[in-house]
PDB file of C-alpha atoms in Angstrom:
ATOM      1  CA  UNK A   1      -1.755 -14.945   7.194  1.00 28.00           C
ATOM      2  CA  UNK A   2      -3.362 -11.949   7.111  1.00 31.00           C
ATOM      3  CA  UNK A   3      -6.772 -12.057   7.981  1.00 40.00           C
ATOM      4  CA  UNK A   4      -9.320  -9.846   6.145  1.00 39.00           C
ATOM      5  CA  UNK A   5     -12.658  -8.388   5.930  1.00 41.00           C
ATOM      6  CA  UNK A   6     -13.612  -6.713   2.877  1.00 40.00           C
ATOM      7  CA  UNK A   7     -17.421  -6.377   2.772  1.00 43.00           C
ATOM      8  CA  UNK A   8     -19.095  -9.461   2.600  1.00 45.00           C
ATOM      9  CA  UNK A   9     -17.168 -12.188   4.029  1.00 51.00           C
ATOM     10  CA  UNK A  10     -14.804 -12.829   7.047  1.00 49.00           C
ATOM     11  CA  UNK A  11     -10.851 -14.553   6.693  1.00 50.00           C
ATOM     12  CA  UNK A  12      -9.691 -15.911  10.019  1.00 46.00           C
ATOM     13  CA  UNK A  13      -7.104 -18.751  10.115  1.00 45.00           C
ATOM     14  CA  UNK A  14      -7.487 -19.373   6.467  1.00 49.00           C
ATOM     15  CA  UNK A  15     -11.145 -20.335   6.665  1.00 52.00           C
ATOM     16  CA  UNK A  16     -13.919 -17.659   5.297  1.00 57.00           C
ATOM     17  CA  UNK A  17     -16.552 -16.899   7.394  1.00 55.00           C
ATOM     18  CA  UNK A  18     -19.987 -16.006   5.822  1.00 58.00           C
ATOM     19  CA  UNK A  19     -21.525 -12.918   7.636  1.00 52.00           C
ATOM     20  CA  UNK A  20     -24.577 -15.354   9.100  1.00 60.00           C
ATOM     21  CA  UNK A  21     -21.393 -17.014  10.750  1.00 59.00           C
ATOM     22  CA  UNK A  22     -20.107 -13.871  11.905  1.00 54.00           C
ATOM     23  CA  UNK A  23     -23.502 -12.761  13.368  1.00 56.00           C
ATOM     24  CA  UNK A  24     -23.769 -16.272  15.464  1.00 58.00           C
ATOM     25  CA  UNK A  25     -20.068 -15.531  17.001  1.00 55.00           C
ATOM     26  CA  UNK A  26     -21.442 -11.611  17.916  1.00 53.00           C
ATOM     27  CA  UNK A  27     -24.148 -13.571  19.966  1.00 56.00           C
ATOM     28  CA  UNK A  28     -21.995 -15.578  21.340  1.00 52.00           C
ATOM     29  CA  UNK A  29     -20.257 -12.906  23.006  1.00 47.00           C
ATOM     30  CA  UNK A  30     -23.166 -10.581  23.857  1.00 50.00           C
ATOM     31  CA  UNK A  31     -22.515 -10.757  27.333  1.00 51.00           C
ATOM     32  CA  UNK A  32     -18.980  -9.419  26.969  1.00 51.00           C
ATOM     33  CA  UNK A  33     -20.640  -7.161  24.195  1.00 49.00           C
ATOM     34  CA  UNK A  34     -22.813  -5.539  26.696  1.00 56.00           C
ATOM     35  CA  UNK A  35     -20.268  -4.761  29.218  1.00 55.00           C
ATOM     36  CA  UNK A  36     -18.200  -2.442  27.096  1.00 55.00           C
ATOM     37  CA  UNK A  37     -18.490   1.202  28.866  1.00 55.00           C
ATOM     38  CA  UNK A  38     -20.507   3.907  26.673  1.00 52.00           C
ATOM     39  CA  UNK A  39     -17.403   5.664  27.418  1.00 50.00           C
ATOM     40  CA  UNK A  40     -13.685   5.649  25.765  1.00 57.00           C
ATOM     41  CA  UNK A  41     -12.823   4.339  22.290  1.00 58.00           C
ATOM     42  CA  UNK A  42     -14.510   1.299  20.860  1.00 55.00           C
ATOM     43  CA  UNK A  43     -11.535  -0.052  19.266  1.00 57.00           C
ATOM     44  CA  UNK A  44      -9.391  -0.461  22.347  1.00 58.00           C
ATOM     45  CA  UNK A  45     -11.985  -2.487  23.871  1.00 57.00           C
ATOM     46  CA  UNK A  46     -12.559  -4.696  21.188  1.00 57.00           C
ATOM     47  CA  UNK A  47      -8.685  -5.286  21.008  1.00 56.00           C
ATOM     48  CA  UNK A  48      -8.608  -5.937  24.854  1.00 55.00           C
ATOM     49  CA  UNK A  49     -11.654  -8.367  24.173  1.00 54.00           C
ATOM     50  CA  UNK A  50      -8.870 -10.548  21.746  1.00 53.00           C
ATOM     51  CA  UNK A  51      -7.272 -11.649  24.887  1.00 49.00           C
ATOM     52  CA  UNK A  52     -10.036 -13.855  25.869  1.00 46.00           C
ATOM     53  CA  UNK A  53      -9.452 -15.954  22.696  1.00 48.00           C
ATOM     54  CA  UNK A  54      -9.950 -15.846  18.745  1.00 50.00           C
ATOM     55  CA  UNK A  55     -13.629 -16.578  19.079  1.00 50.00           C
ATOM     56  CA  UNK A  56     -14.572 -12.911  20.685  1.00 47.00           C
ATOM     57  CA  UNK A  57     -11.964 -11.453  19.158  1.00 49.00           C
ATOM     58  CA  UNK A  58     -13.965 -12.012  15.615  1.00 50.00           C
ATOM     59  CA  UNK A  59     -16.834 -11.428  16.729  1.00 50.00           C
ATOM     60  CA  UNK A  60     -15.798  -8.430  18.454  1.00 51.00           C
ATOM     61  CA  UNK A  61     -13.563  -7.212  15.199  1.00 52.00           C
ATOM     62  CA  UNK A  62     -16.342  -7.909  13.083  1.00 52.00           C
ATOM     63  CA  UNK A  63     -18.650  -5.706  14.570  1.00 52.00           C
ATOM     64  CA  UNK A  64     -16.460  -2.767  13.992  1.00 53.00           C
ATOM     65  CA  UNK A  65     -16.494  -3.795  10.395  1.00 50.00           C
ATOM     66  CA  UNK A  66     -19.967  -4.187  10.311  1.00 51.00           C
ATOM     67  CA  UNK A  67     -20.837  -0.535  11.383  1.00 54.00           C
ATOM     68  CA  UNK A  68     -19.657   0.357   7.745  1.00 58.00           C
ATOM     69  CA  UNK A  69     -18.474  -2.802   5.982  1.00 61.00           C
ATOM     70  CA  UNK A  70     -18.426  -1.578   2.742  1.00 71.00           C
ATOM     71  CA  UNK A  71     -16.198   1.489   3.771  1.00 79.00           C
ATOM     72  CA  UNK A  72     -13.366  -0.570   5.548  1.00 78.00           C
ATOM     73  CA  UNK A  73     -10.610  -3.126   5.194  1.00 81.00           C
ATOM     74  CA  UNK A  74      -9.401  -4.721   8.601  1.00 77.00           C
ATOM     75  CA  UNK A  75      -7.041  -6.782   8.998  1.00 82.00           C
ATOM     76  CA  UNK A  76      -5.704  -9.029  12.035  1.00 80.00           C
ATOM     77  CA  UNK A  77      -2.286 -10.741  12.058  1.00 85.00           C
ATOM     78  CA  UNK A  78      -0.381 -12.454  14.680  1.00 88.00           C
ATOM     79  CA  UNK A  79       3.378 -11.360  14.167  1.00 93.00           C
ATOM     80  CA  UNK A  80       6.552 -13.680  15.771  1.00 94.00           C
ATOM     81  CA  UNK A  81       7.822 -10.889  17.568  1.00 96.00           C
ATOM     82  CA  UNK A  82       7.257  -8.843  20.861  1.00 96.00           C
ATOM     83  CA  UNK A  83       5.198  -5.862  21.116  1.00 95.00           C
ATOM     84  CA  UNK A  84       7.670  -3.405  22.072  1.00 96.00           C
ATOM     85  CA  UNK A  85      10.006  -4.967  18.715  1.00 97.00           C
ATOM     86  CA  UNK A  86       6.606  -4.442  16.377  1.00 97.00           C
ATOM     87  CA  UNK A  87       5.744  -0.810  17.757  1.00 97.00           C
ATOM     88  CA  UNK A  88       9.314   0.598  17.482  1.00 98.00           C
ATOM     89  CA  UNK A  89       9.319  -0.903  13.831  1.00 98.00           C
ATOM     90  CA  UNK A  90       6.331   0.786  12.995  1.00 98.00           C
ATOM     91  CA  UNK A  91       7.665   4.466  14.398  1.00 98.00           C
ATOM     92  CA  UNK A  92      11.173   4.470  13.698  1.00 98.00           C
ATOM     93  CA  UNK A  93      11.911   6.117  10.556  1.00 97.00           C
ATOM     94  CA  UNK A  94      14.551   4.225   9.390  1.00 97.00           C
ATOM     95  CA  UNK A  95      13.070   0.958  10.324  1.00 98.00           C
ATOM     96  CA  UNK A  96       9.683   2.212   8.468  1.00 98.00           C
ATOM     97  CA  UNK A  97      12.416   2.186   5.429  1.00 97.00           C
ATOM     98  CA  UNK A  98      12.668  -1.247   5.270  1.00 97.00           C
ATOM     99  CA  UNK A  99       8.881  -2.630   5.455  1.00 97.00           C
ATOM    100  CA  UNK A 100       6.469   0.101   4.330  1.00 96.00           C
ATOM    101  CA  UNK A 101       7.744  -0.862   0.947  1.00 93.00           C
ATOM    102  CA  UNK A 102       6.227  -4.199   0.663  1.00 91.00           C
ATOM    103  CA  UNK A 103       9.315  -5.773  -1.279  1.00 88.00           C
ATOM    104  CA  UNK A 104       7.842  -3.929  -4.220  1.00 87.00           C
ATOM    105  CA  UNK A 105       9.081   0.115  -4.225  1.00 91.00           C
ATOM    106  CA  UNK A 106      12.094   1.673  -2.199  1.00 94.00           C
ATOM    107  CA  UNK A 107      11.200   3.807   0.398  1.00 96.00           C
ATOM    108  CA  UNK A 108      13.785   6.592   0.039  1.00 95.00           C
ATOM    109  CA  UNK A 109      12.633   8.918   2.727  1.00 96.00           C
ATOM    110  CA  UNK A 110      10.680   8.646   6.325  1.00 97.00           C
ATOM    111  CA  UNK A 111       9.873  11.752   8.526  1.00 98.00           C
ATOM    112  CA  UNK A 112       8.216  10.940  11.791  1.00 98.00           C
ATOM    113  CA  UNK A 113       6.671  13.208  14.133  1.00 98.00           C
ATOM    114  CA  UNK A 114       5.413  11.058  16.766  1.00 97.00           C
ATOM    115  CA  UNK A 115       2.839  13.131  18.926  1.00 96.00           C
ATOM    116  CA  UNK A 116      -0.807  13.932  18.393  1.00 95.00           C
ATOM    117  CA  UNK A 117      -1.308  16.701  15.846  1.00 96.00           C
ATOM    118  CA  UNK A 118       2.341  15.594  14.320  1.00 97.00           C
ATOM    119  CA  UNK A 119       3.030  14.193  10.772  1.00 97.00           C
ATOM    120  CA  UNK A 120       4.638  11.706   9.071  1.00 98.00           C
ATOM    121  CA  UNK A 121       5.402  11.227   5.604  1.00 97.00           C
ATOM    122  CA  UNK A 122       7.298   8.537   3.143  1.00 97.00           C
ATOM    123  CA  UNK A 123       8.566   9.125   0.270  1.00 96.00           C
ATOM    124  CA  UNK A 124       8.469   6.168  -2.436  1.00 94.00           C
ATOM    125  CA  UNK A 125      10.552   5.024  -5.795  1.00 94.00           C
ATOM    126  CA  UNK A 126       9.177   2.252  -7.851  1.00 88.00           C
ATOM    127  CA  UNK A 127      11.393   0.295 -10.084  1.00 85.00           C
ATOM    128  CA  UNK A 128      10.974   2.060 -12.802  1.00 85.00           C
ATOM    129  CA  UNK A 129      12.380   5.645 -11.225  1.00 83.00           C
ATOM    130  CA  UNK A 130       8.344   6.810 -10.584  1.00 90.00           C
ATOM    131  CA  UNK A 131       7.945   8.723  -7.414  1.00 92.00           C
ATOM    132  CA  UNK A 132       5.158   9.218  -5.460  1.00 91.00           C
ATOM    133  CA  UNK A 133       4.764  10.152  -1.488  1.00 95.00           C
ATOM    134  CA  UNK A 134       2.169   9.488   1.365  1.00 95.00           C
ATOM    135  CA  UNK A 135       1.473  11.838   4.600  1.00 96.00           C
ATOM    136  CA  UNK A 136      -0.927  11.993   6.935  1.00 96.00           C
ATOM    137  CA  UNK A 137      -1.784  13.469  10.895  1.00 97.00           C
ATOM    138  CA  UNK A 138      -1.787  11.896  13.763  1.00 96.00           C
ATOM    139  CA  UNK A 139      -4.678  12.002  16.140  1.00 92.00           C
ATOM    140  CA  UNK A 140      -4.197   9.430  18.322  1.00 90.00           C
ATOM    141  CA  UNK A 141      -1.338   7.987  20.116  1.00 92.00           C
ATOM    142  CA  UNK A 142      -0.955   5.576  22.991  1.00 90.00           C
ATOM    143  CA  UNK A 143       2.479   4.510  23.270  1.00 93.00           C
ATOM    144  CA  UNK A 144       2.966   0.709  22.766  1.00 92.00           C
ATOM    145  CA  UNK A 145      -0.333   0.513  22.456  1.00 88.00           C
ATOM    146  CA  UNK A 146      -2.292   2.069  19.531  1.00 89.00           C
ATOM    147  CA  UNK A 147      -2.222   5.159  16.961  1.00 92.00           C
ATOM    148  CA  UNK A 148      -4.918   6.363  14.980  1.00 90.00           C
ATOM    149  CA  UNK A 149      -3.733   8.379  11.929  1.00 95.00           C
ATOM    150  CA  UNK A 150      -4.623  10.093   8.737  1.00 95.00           C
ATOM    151  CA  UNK A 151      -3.624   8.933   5.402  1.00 94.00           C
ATOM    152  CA  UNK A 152      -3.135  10.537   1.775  1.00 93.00           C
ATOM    153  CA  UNK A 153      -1.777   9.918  -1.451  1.00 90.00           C
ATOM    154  CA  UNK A 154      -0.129  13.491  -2.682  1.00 89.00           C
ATOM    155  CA  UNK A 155      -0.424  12.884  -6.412  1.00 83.00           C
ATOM    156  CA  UNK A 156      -4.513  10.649  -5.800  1.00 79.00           C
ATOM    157  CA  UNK A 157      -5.696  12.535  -3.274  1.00 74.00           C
ATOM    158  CA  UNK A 158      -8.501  11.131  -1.109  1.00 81.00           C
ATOM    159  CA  UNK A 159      -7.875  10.939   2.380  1.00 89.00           C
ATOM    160  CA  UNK A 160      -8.211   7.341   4.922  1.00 92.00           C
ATOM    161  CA  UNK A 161      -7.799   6.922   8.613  1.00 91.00           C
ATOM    162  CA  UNK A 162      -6.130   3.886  10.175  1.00 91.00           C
ATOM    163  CA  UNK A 163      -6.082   2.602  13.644  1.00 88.00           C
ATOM    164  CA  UNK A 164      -3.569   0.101  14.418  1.00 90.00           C
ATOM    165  CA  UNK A 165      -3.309  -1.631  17.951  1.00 87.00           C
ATOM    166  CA  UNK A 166      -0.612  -3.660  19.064  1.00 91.00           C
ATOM    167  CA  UNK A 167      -1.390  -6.335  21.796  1.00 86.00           C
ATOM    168  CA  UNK A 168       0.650  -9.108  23.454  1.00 88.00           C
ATOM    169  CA  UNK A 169       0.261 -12.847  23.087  1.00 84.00           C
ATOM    170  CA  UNK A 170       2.272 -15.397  24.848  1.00 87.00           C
ATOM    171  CA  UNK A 171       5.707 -13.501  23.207  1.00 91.00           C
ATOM    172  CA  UNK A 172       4.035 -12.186  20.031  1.00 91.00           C
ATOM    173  CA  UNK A 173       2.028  -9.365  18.581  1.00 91.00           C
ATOM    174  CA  UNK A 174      -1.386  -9.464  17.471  1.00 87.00           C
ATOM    175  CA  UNK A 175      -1.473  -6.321  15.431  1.00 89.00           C
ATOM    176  CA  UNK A 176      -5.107  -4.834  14.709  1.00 85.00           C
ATOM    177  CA  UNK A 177      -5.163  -2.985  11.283  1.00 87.00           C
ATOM    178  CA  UNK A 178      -8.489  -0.997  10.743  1.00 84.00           C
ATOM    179  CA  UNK A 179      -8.926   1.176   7.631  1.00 88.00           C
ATOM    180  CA  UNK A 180     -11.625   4.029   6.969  1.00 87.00           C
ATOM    181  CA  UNK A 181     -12.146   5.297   3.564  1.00 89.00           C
ATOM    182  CA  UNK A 182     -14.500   8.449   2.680  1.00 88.00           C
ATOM    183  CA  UNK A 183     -16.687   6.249   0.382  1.00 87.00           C
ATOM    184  CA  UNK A 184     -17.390   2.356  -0.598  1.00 84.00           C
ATOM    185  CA  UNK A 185     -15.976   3.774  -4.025  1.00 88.00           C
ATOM    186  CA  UNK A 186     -13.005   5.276  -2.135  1.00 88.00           C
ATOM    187  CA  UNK A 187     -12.173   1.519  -0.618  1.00 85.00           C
ATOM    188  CA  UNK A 188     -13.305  -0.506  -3.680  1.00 85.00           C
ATOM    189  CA  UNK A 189     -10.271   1.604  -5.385  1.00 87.00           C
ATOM    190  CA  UNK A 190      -7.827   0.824  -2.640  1.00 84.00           C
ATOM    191  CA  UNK A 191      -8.669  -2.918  -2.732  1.00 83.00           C
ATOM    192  CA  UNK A 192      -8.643  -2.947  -6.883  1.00 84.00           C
ATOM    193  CA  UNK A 193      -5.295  -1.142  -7.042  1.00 81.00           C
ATOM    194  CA  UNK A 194      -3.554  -4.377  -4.903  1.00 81.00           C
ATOM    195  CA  UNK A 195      -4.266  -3.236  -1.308  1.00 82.00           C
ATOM    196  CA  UNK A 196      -4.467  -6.585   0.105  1.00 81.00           C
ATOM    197  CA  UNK A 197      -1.374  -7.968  -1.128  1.00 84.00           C
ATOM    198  CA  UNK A 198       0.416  -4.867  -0.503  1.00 87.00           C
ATOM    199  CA  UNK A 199      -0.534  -4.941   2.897  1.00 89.00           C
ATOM    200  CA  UNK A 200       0.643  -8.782   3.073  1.00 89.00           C
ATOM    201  CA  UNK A 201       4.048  -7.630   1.777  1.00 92.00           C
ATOM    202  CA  UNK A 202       4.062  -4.599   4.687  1.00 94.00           C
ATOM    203  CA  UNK A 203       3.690  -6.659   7.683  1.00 94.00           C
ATOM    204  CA  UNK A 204       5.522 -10.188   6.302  1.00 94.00           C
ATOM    205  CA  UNK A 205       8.392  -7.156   6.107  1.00 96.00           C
ATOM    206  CA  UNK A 206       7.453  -5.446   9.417  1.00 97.00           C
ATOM    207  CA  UNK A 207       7.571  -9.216  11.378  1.00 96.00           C
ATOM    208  CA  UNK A 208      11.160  -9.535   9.850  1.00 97.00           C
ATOM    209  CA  UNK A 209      12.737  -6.068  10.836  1.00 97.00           C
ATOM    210  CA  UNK A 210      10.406  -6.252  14.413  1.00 97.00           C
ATOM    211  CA  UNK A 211      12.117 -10.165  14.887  1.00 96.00           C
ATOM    212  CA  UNK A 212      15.471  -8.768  14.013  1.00 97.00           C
ATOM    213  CA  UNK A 213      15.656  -6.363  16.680  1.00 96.00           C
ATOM    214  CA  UNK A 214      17.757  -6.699  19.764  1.00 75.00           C
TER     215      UNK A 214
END
């Protein structure tokens, strides 16, 4: 299950985590905390830090939800299916087709441009013939690894970044969603309009199309 943190509280493993609890597992941890370079991007650290075990990886996770709680949605979920399965789902237009959907609108078109400074962009129709379409930039790109990238709704507006890392466990992917809104109004809209379960529907979708790959 997805695991989410959404301002005040923490999911992991289907238990909710107050933010006292969180702040005991950051302690426990301040060792590894402390040895994180001043250099290079926080979020690959903190998703190399997962690998020592779901303990620092919360901790870790939550502190990059802490900087701005209230102004981000992240969301951890281990996926039955290899890296390299998960990343090409997620940057192959025609695989993107099948999951960015969420089971609940068609996506009829996916352009790709898979470099830093490229664009993608999905076009959607609902059930009931309403279109609508989502583009964005991307900034960063590490191949396998991670991609940072911009995020728009053409007919809302407002503007969100997302950083996505995919790392290995034992056969499987833990992927790393982080997303950045403008304003805690900007996110409490996302999250009101059915983000979470929307997101649930993405990646149950993305694990099935990932696992199905040869």
């Amino acid at each position: 299950m997805p695991e989410v943190h959404s301002g005040s509280n923490l999911l992991f493993g289907g238990k909710e985590l107050s933010i006292k609890t969180v702040d005991a597992l950051i302690e426990r941890v301040q060792r590894l905390i402390d040895s994180r370079p001043a250099s290079g991007d926080p979020l690959a650290w903190y998703a190399e830090a997962s690998y020592l075990g779901d303990l620092p990886a919360i901790a870790a996770l939550a502190m990059i939800a802490a900087l701005r709680p209230d102004q981000k949605i992240l969301i951890v979920r281990e996926l039955d299916a290899p890296t390299d399965r998960v990343y090409t789902a997620w940057t192959t237009p025609a695989l993107v087709k099948q999951w960015w959907g969420g089971g609940r609108v068609t996506v009829e078109s996916a352009a790709i441009d898979l470099r830093v400074g490229g664009e993608w962009r999905y076009e959607l129709v609902e059930k009931d013939g309403l279109r609508s379409a989502f583009h964005g930039e991307y900034r960063v790109i590490v191949p396998g690894e991670r991609i940072v990238s911009t995020e728009r709704n053409e007919a809302a507006g407002g503007e969100s970044v997302s950083t996505v890392v995919f790392a290995g466990v034992d056969g499987r992917t833990r992927l790393t969603l982080l997303l950045e809104f403008p304003s805690s109004e900007a996110r409490d809209a996302a999250l009101d309009s059915g983000m979470k379960s929307i997101l649930e529907g993405q990646l149950n979708l993305l694990e099935r199309v990932a696992a199905s790959l040869g």
